[in-house]
Coordinates of C-alpha atoms and ligand atoms in Angstrom, one line a residue:
M717 CA -1.0 0.1 42.7
R718 CA 0.7 -3.5 42.8
T719 CA 1.9 -3.0 38.8
L720 CA 3.6 -5.9 37.3
V721 CA 5.8 -5.3 34.0
I722 CA 6.4 -7.9 31.7
V723 CA 9.5 -7.2 29.4
A724 CA 9.7 -8.8 26.0
H725 CA 12.5 -7.8 24.0
P726 CA 14.2 -10.9 22.5
N727 CA 17.5 -8.9 22.1
I728 CA 17.3 -6.5 25.2
A729 CA 21.2 -6.2 24.8
T730 CA 21.1 -4.0 21.4
S731 CA 18.2 -2.6 22.3
R732 CA 18.0 1.6 22.7
V733 CA 14.2 2.1 23.7
N734 CA 13.0 -0.8 25.8
S735 CA 16.3 -1.2 27.4
S736 CA 16.0 2.6 28.5
W737 CA 12.6 2.1 29.5
L738 CA 13.3 -1.1 31.4
N739 CA 16.4 0.3 33.4
S740 CA 14.1 3.5 34.2
L741 CA 11.3 1.3 35.4
V742 CA 14.0 -0.9 37.7
N743 CA 14.9 2.8 39.3
E744 CA 11.6 3.4 40.4
K745 CA 12.0 0.3 42.6
K746 CA 8.0 -0.1 42.8
F747 CA 7.1 -2.1 40.1
K748 CA 7.4 -6.0 39.8
I749 CA 9.7 -6.1 36.1
K750 CA 10.0 -9.4 34.5
N751 CA 12.3 -9.3 31.7
L752 CA 11.2 -12.4 29.9
I753 CA 14.2 -13.3 27.8
E754 CA 16.7 -12.9 31.0
L755 CA 14.2 -15.2 32.8
Y756 CA 13.4 -17.8 30.1
P757 CA 16.2 -17.6 27.2
N758 CA 14.7 -21.0 25.9
Y759 CA 11.2 -19.6 26.3
A760 CA 10.3 -22.3 28.9
F761 CA 8.4 -20.5 30.9
D762 CA 7.6 -21.2 34.7
I763 CA 3.8 -21.1 34.5
D764 CA 3.0 -21.3 38.0
Q765 CA 5.3 -18.4 38.8
E766 CA 3.9 -16.3 35.9
Q767 CA 0.5 -17.1 37.1
Q768 CA 1.1 -16.6 40.6
D769 CA 2.7 -12.8 39.8
L770 CA 0.0 -11.8 37.7
S771 CA -2.9 -12.9 40.2
E772 CA -0.9 -10.4 42.7
A773 CA -1.0 -7.6 40.0
E774 CA -3.7 -4.9 40.0
R775 CA -2.0 -3.3 36.5
I776 CA -0.2 -5.9 34.0
I777 CA 2.2 -3.9 31.9
L778 CA 3.0 -5.9 28.3
Q779 CA 6.1 -3.8 27.5
F780 CA 7.7 -4.7 23.8
P781 CA 8.7 -3.4 20.2
L782 CA 6.7 -3.3 17.6
F783 CA 7.6 -6.7 15.5
W784 CA 6.1 -7.5 11.8
Y785 CA 2.6 -5.0 13.1
S786 CA 2.2 -7.7 16.8
C787 CA 4.5 -8.4 19.5
P788 CA 8.0 -10.1 19.7
A789 CA 7.4 -13.9 19.4
I790 CA 8.6 -14.6 23.1
L791 CA 5.6 -12.3 24.4
K792 CA 3.1 -14.5 22.0
K793 CA 4.5 -17.9 23.4
W794 CA 4.5 -16.3 27.0
M795 CA 0.6 -15.5 26.7
D796 CA -0.1 -19.1 24.6
D797 CA 1.2 -20.5 27.4
V798 CA 0.7 -19.0 30.3
F799 CA -3.5 -17.7 29.8
T800 CA -4.4 -21.2 30.2
P801 CA -8.0 -22.3 30.8
G802 CA -8.9 -22.6 34.0
F803 CA -6.3 -19.4 35.1
A804 CA -7.7 -16.8 32.4
Y805 CA -10.8 -18.2 30.3
A806 CA -13.2 -20.8 31.0
R807 CA -14.5 -22.8 33.9
H808 CA -13.1 -21.1 37.3
G809 CA -10.9 -19.0 35.0
D810 CA -11.3 -15.7 36.1
K811 CA -8.3 -15.3 37.9
L812 CA -7.2 -11.7 35.4
K813 CA -10.7 -10.5 35.9
G814 CA -11.4 -6.8 36.7
K815 CA -7.2 -6.4 36.4
E816 CA -5.6 -3.6 34.3
L817 CA -3.6 -4.4 31.2
M818 CA -1.7 -1.6 29.3
L819 CA 0.7 -2.2 26.3
C820 CA 4.0 -0.1 26.1
I821 CA 5.2 -0.3 22.8
S822 CA 8.4 1.1 20.6
V823 CA 7.2 1.2 16.8
G824 CA 10.3 1.5 14.2
A825 CA 7.8 3.4 11.7
P826 CA 6.4 7.3 11.9
E827 CA 3.3 7.9 13.3
D828 CA 2.2 9.5 9.5
G829 CA 2.9 5.8 8.1
Y830 CA 0.2 4.3 10.4
R831 CA -3.2 5.5 9.1
A832 CA -4.8 5.0 5.8
T833 CA -3.2 5.7 3.1
G834 CA -0.3 6.1 4.9
F835 CA 2.7 3.6 4.0
N836 CA 1.3 1.2 6.6
N837 CA -2.7 1.8 6.3
F838 CA -3.5 0.9 9.6
T839 CA -3.8 3.1 12.5
L840 CA -1.8 1.0 15.8
D841 CA -5.4 1.1 17.7
E842 CA -6.2 -1.0 14.7
L843 CA -3.5 -3.4 14.7
L844 CA -3.8 -3.8 18.3
R845 CA -7.3 -5.3 18.2
P846 CA -5.8 -8.6 19.1
F847 CA -4.7 -7.1 22.1
Q848 CA -8.3 -5.5 23.0
Q849 CA -10.1 -8.4 22.8
T850 CA -7.5 -10.8 24.5
A851 CA -8.4 -8.5 27.8
N852 CA -12.1 -8.5 26.6
Y853 CA -11.8 -12.3 26.7
I854 CA -10.2 -12.6 29.9
K855 CA -12.3 -9.7 31.5
A856 CA -9.6 -7.1 32.0
R857 CA -9.4 -3.4 31.4
F858 CA -7.8 -2.6 28.6
L859 CA -6.0 0.9 29.3
P860 CA -4.8 3.4 26.6
P861 CA -1.5 2.1 25.4
F862 CA 1.7 4.0 25.5
I863 CA 2.8 4.3 21.8
F864 CA 6.5 5.6 20.8
Y865 CA 6.8 6.2 16.9
Q866 CA 9.7 6.6 15.0
S867 CA 11.9 4.5 17.4
V868 CA 14.8 3.3 15.3
F869 CA 15.2 6.9 14.5
A870 CA 15.0 8.4 18.1
T871 CA 18.2 10.1 19.2
D872 CA 19.0 9.7 22.8
E873 CA 17.5 13.0 24.0
Q874 CA 13.9 11.8 22.5
I875 CA 14.6 8.3 24.0
A876 CA 15.4 9.8 26.9
D877 CA 11.8 12.0 26.7
S878 CA 10.0 8.8 25.7
T879 CA 11.3 6.6 29.4
R880 CA 10.2 10.1 31.4
A881 CA 6.9 9.8 29.5
M882 CA 6.3 5.9 29.8
V883 CA 7.2 5.9 33.0
N884 CA 4.4 8.7 33.6
H885 CA 2.0 6.8 31.5
V886 CA 2.6 3.3 33.4
T887 CA 1.6 5.2 36.7
G888 CA -1.1 7.0 35.4
A889 CA -4.5 7.2 36.7
C890 CA -5.5 5.9 32.9
E891 CA -9.1 7.3 33.3
P892 CA -11.6 6.2 30.7
P893 CA -11.7 9.2 27.7
S894 CA -13.6 12.0 29.2
I895 CA -16.2 12.5 26.5
T896 CA -18.9 10.2 26.9
Y897 CA -21.9 10.0 24.2
E898 CA -24.1 11.2 27.3
K899 CA -21.6 14.4 28.1
L900 CA -21.6 15.1 24.1
L901 CA -25.8 14.9 24.0
L902 CA -25.9 17.4 27.2
S903 CA -23.4 19.7 25.8
A904 CA -25.2 19.8 22.6
E905 CA -28.6 20.8 24.2
A906 CA -26.6 23.3 26.2
M907 CA -25.4 24.8 22.8
N908 CA -28.8 24.7 21.5
I909 CA -27.5 22.2 18.2
A910 CA -29.3 19.3 17.4
L911 CA -27.4 16.0 16.7
V912 CA -29.1 13.5 14.6
S913 CA -28.8 10.2 16.1
Ligands
LIG107 C1 11.7 -8.5 13.5 C2 11.5 -6.9 13.3 C3 10.1 -7.0 12.6 C4 9.8 -5.1 13.4 N1 8.6 -4.8 12.5 C5 8.2 -3.4 12.5 C6 6.7 -3.1 12.1 O1 6.1 -4.3 12.1 N2 6.6 -2.2 12.0 C7 7.7 -0.9 12.8 O2 7.0 0.0 12.9 N3 8.7 -1.7 13.0 C8 9.1 -2.7 13.0 N4 10.2 -3.1 13.6 C9 10.7 -2.1 14.2 C10 11.0 -2.3 16.1 O3 9.9 -1.8 16.0 C11 12.6 -0.9 16.5 O4 13.5 -1.6 16.1 C12 12.2 -1.2 17.7 O5 11.0 -0.2 18.4 C13 13.2 -0.8 18.4 O6 13.3 -0.4 19.9 P1 14.4 -1.4 20.6 O7 15.8 -0.3 20.8 O8 14.2 -1.4 21.9 O9 15.3 -2.1 19.9 C14 10.9 -4.6 13.6 C15 11.6 -5.1 13.9 C16 12.4 -5.9 13.9 C17 13.8 -6.7 14.4

């Protein structure tokens, strides 16, 4: 599996979580890794190069800290500039079709805050809809994201654990959920339970 990791942290020098993930991915030596702020401190992307790297990848990882319930500006601009018509969408824009897209995100607040009635009101699944729909629009397959909550309060040990879990997630099979509605109906039938549909 050819995996491309786009690391989008505007201040990786002060990062605890994303820098740990980045170092560990580099040590694995099996990923193509692009640290955007190092390559493009002025956010002036080499669009041809970025598109070529994307074209060669089978799985694309977008790694970033959650900033204002979304991605940092450097990743938003990268997407705006690189996902062009004719490349990612519109006429002949099928170069990302069928590729896997995965988000790996560090989130400052605890998971408990991200739900209805929690202080952030919405789940991460809800807040990440624009990324999911972007994947749909470019005909990529949106994989389950890796989310590390409470990143700003994490101990070194928790960060080390998150790093191992993140690398596993990035390399994992990421099959679609095993429970389909059809399977649910079959089990219900076997158990003689009537489901209202
Ligand atoms: C500009 C900015 C915006 C942030 N917005 C959020 C946010 O919306 N939700 C949240 O839970 N954490 C937020 N945070 C906290 C970051 O997600 C947190 O600092 C980051 O995940 C830590 O990762 P790092 O150690 O790699 O920097 C924000 C931090 C900054 C600097």
